[in-house]
Tab-separated table of C-alpha atoms in Angstrom:
chain	number	residue	atom	x	y	z
K	285	MET	CA	128.108	114.265	61.151
K	286	THR	CA	125.984	114.043	58.187
K	287	ILE	CA	122.711	112.110	58.586
K	288	HIS	CA	120.198	111.230	55.673
K	289	LEU	CA	116.581	111.573	56.754
K	290	LYS	CA	113.570	109.368	54.990
K	291	ILE	CA	110.705	111.561	55.627
K	292	TRP	CA	106.621	110.912	55.246
K	293	ARG	CA	104.812	114.331	53.275
K	294	GLN	CA	101.235	113.917	52.999
K	295	LYS	CA	99.485	116.723	51.978
K	296	ASN	CA	95.588	115.776	53.918
K	297	ALA	CA	94.383	112.416	54.968
K	298	ASN	CA	93.003	111.735	51.581
K	299	ASP	CA	96.225	111.981	49.988
K	300	PRO	CA	98.354	108.811	49.624
K	301	GLY	CA	101.700	110.158	50.578
K	302	HIS	CA	105.209	109.259	50.181
K	303	PHE	CA	108.713	109.214	51.586
K	304	GLU	CA	110.819	112.373	50.478
K	305	ASP	CA	114.775	112.200	51.117
K	306	TYR	CA	116.993	114.878	52.929
K	307	THR	CA	120.503	115.291	53.682
K	308	LEU	CA	121.665	117.332	56.690
K	309	ASP	CA	125.114	117.832	57.435
K	310	GLU	CA	126.822	119.417	60.293
K	311	VAL	CA	124.131	118.251	62.376
K	312	SER	CA	125.159	118.236	66.254
K	313	GLU	CA	125.456	115.486	68.486
K	314	HIS	CA	123.958	117.582	71.303
K	315	MET	CA	120.640	118.583	69.159
K	316	SER	CA	118.012	117.040	70.200
K	317	PHE	CA	115.800	115.089	67.867
K	318	LEU	CA	113.438	118.015	67.447
K	319	GLU	CA	116.186	120.587	66.843
K	320	MET	CA	117.193	118.154	64.116
K	321	LEU	CA	113.928	118.626	62.323
K	322	ASP	CA	114.007	122.279	62.998
K	323	VAL	CA	117.180	122.965	61.465
K	324	LEU	CA	115.646	120.641	58.248
K	325	ASN	CA	112.480	123.070	58.172
K	326	GLU	CA	114.907	126.351	58.192
K	327	ASN	CA	116.526	124.598	55.380
K	328	LEU	CA	113.814	124.042	53.481
K	329	ILE	CA	112.091	127.192	53.681
K	330	LYS	CA	115.220	129.367	52.876
K	331	GLU	CA	114.893	127.061	49.331
K	332	GLY	CA	111.369	128.260	49.180
K	333	THR	CA	110.079	124.843	50.068
K	334	GLU	CA	107.222	123.816	52.355
K	335	PRO	CA	108.565	122.552	55.815
K	336	VAL	CA	107.368	119.663	57.385
K	337	GLU	CA	104.555	119.634	59.123
K	338	PHE	CA	105.323	117.999	62.825
K	339	ASP	CA	103.487	117.862	66.403
K	340	TYR	CA	105.374	119.074	69.373
K	341	ASP	CA	104.780	121.264	72.478
K	342	CYS	CA	106.330	121.107	75.932
K	343	ARG	CA	109.351	119.554	74.587
K	344	GLU	CA	109.990	118.034	78.078
K	345	GLY	CA	108.585	114.352	77.688
K	346	ILE	CA	105.587	115.555	79.645
K	347	CYS	CA	102.639	116.297	76.257
K	348	GLY	CA	102.879	113.597	74.672
K	349	SER	CA	102.977	115.773	71.291
K	350	CYS	CA	106.104	114.306	69.357
K	351	ASN	CA	104.257	111.277	68.872
K	352	LEU	CA	106.597	110.198	65.597
K	353	VAL	CA	107.461	106.754	64.566
K	354	ILE	CA	111.638	106.502	63.811
K	355	ASN	CA	113.189	103.457	62.008
K	356	GLY	CA	109.866	101.768	62.613
K	357	ARG	CA	109.337	102.007	66.475
K	358	ALA	CA	107.294	104.375	68.262
K	359	HIS	CA	109.182	107.497	69.799
K	360	GLY	CA	112.732	105.779	68.939
K	361	PRO	CA	115.417	103.787	69.606
K	362	LYS	CA	115.662	104.784	73.155
K	363	HIS	CA	113.796	102.701	75.918
K	364	LYS	CA	111.100	104.664	78.181
K	365	THR	CA	112.361	108.014	76.005
K	366	ALA	CA	109.586	110.630	74.280
K	367	VAL	CA	111.235	112.107	70.926
K	368	CYS	CA	111.878	115.450	72.144
K	369	GLN	CA	114.219	113.784	74.808
K	370	LEU	CA	115.912	111.759	72.171
K	371	HIS	CA	119.270	113.594	71.054
K	372	MET	CA	121.267	112.760	67.586
K	373	ARG	CA	124.389	111.342	69.960
K	374	ASN	CA	121.889	107.993	69.818
K	375	TYR	CA	122.986	107.802	66.041
K	376	SER	CA	126.253	107.813	63.734
K	377	ASP	CA	127.541	110.020	61.019
K	378	GLY	CA	125.875	108.941	57.729
K	379	ASP	CA	122.928	106.980	59.104
K	380	THR	CA	119.937	106.697	57.304
K	381	ILE	CA	116.574	107.731	59.837
K	382	VAL	CA	112.964	106.832	58.540
K	383	ILE	CA	110.635	108.947	60.201
K	384	GLU	CA	106.829	108.444	59.600
K	385	PRO	CA	103.254	109.277	61.775
K	386	PRO	CA	101.564	106.612	63.711
K	387	ARG	CA	99.755	104.598	61.423
K	388	ALA	CA	96.032	103.865	62.747
K	389	ALA	CA	92.889	104.205	61.180
K	390	ALA	CA	91.634	106.583	64.461
K	391	PHE	CA	94.705	108.418	64.210
K	392	PRO	CA	93.935	109.807	60.470
K	393	VAL	CA	96.656	111.435	59.490
K	394	ILE	CA	95.765	115.842	59.447
K	395	LYS	CA	99.354	116.830	57.164
K	396	ASP	CA	102.955	115.557	56.578
K	397	LEU	CA	103.542	113.861	60.721
K	398	VAL	CA	100.987	114.876	62.506
K	399	VAL	CA	98.050	113.109	63.307
K	400	ASP	CA	94.514	113.641	64.859
K	401	ARG	CA	94.278	112.177	68.295
K	402	SER	CA	90.997	113.597	69.508
K	403	ALA	CA	89.895	109.725	69.450
K	404	PHE	CA	91.663	109.766	73.005
K	405	ASP	CA	90.032	113.128	73.926
K	406	ARG	CA	86.638	111.512	73.426
K	407	ILE	CA	87.047	108.365	75.191
K	408	ILE	CA	88.049	110.510	78.355
K	409	GLU	CA	85.065	112.665	77.249
K	410	ALA	CA	83.063	109.430	77.870
K	411	GLY	CA	83.770	108.959	81.812
K	412	GLY	CA	87.679	109.813	82.060
K	413	TYR	CA	86.774	112.119	85.171
K	414	VAL	CA	84.861	112.262	88.938
K	415	SER	CA	82.036	113.666	88.898
K	416	VAL	CA	81.891	116.738	91.689
K	417	LYS	CA	79.988	119.428	93.365
K	418	THR	CA	81.386	122.714	92.544
K	419	GLY	CA	82.755	125.490	94.849
K	420	SER	CA	85.667	124.809	96.883
K	421	ALA	CA	87.906	122.308	96.978
K	422	PRO	CA	88.322	119.588	99.791
K	423	GLU	CA	90.460	119.055	102.170
K	424	ALA	CA	92.969	116.886	100.692
K	425	ASN	CA	93.008	114.430	103.551
K	426	LEU	CA	90.040	114.359	103.764
K	427	ILE	CA	89.620	110.720	102.281
K	428	PRO	CA	92.507	108.337	103.883
K	429	ILE	CA	94.537	106.624	100.941
K	430	ALA	CA	96.643	103.823	101.426
K	431	GLN	CA	100.053	104.354	100.466
K	432	ASP	CA	100.386	101.538	97.680
K	433	VAL	CA	96.815	102.415	96.180
K	434	SER	CA	98.211	105.759	95.724
K	435	ASN	CA	101.375	105.513	94.221
K	436	GLU	CA	99.537	102.565	91.615
K	437	SER	CA	97.638	105.234	90.884
K	438	PHE	CA	99.768	107.593	90.362
K	439	ASP	CA	102.049	105.415	87.971
K	440	TYR	CA	98.894	104.988	85.563
K	441	ALA	CA	97.905	108.989	85.836
K	442	THR	CA	101.368	109.551	83.959
K	443	CYS	CA	100.374	108.591	80.749
K	444	ILE	CA	101.051	111.441	78.394
K	445	GLY	CA	98.872	110.410	75.852
K	446	CYS	CA	101.088	110.537	72.942
K	447	GLY	CA	99.361	107.172	71.022
K	448	ALA	CA	102.853	105.451	71.334
K	449	CYS	CA	100.922	102.526	72.366
K	450	VAL	CA	98.424	102.436	69.330
K	451	ALA	CA	101.534	102.901	66.738
K	452	ALA	CA	103.130	100.196	68.176
K	453	CYS	CA	100.076	97.398	68.643
K	454	PRO	CA	99.839	95.074	65.318
K	455	ASN	CA	96.069	95.643	65.919
K	456	SER	CA	96.330	99.576	66.724
K	457	SER	CA	94.572	99.133	70.246
K	458	ALA	CA	94.163	101.986	72.350
K	459	ALA	CA	93.576	99.196	75.283
K	460	LEU	CA	96.836	100.745	77.556
K	461	PHE	CA	95.749	103.782	77.356
K	462	THR	CA	92.306	103.331	77.915
K	463	GLY	CA	93.188	101.171	80.947
K	464	ALA	CA	95.772	103.707	82.453
K	465	LYS	CA	92.948	106.160	82.617
K	466	LEU	CA	90.688	103.762	84.000
K	467	ALA	CA	92.883	102.699	86.589
K	468	HIS	CA	94.527	105.855	87.585
K	469	LEU	CA	90.633	106.498	88.711
K	470	ASN	CA	89.097	103.274	89.470
K	471	LEU	CA	91.461	102.361	92.249
K	472	LEU	CA	90.731	105.747	94.228
K	473	PRO	CA	88.171	105.834	97.146
K	474	GLN	CA	87.126	108.760	94.814
K	475	GLY	CA	86.565	106.502	91.951
K	476	GLN	CA	84.036	104.379	93.368
K	477	PRO	CA	80.906	105.534	92.821
K	478	GLU	CA	80.980	105.732	89.015
K	479	ARG	CA	83.221	102.927	88.446
K	480	GLU	CA	80.963	100.298	86.135
K	481	LYS	CA	79.544	103.245	84.457
K	482	ARG	CA	82.912	104.922	83.656
K	483	THR	CA	84.442	101.489	82.783
K	484	ILE	CA	81.655	100.620	80.464
K	485	ALA	CA	81.102	104.245	78.982
K	486	MET	CA	85.400	104.767	78.279
K	487	VAL	CA	85.916	101.219	76.636
K	488	ASP	CA	82.805	100.997	74.499
K	489	GLN	CA	84.088	104.608	73.404
K	490	MET	CA	87.212	102.766	72.404
K	491	ASP	CA	85.595	100.208	70.447
K	492	LYS	CA	83.520	103.348	68.793
K	493	GLU	CA	86.987	104.922	67.423
K	494	GLY	CA	87.531	102.026	65.448
K	495	PHE	CA	90.800	100.826	67.474
K	496	GLY	CA	91.767	97.213	67.116
K	497	ASP	CA	91.416	94.699	69.874
K	498	CYS	CA	94.001	93.851	72.517
K	499	SER	CA	95.590	90.532	71.406
K	500	ASN	CA	98.845	90.479	74.289
K	501	HIS	CA	101.500	91.219	72.166
K	502	GLY	CA	102.909	93.976	74.779
K	503	GLU	CA	104.542	95.981	72.065
K	504	CYS	CA	102.423	98.757	73.782
K	505	GLU	CA	103.986	98.307	77.385
K	506	ALA	CA	107.839	98.102	75.439
K	507	VAL	CA	107.091	101.054	73.592
K	508	CYS	CA	105.601	103.690	76.031
K	509	PRO	CA	107.766	106.403	77.131
K	510	VAL	CA	106.729	106.776	80.564
K	511	GLY	CA	106.757	103.233	81.533
K	512	ILE	CA	102.783	102.505	81.624
K	513	SER	CA	102.124	98.449	82.734
K	514	ILE	CA	100.363	96.204	80.935
K	515	SER	CA	98.555	95.148	83.598
K	516	ALA	CA	96.490	98.356	83.167
K	517	ILE	CA	94.815	96.019	80.598
K	518	ALA	CA	94.503	93.171	82.641
K	519	GLU	CA	92.293	96.036	85.320
K	520	MET	CA	90.429	97.133	82.708
K	521	ARG	CA	89.234	93.697	81.252
K	522	LYS	CA	88.263	92.627	85.268
K	523	ASP	CA	86.259	95.797	85.557
K	524	TYR	CA	84.396	95.434	82.736
K	525	LEU	CA	83.446	92.093	83.088
K	526	LYS	CA	82.124	93.106	86.912
K	527	ALA	CA	80.797	96.003	85.207
K	528	VAL	CA	78.433	94.065	82.427
K	529	ILE	CA	77.320	90.412	84.491
């Protein structure tokens, strides 16, 4: 099938950027979305044109690198599906696909579709860990944890840090990401000693990075490729309020 592409091209964060149009013939429905972009770049290289920069790594939906906005929706049309798991069978012959990077001041464009998401790293560095002594690992069953608590913590831990929540939020809020990283640790017994300190540090760092405030639109949960619940934000707000009072 023939696919028309409208792709954002931008040399660096200071370049104003623009859309460029491309057409690909003989696109197979069995191609993944990223494979389709690979074919485009192969054609551009053969033509002596600079290829489109886009981010990816695992191509298995677990690393969060493929944070593209497709036709205005983070990660494209399929619910709970990262771009790398999206296939061209979801499109029809003659379709036009608009591809752009996430739009957020805290995610400056590096080049084309690649953005700098190191703001997420700095939020984690502020407190997204449990302090333990070095040495041998503790016995796995040393601290009993209720199954429902373990399951809920694991659900929040599945956040892949892709930034879809930021891209979808009209305020460019990172509340779902930060809330998930907090809830993952704050629910567990091992996370209790540093719970208040962790919550304040990570929320304050989120604000320093320039992300907007959450206003409960719920778009973040709707586009999250792993289905992180917006309840993470409620847990974060509850813990933060307890910590500062």
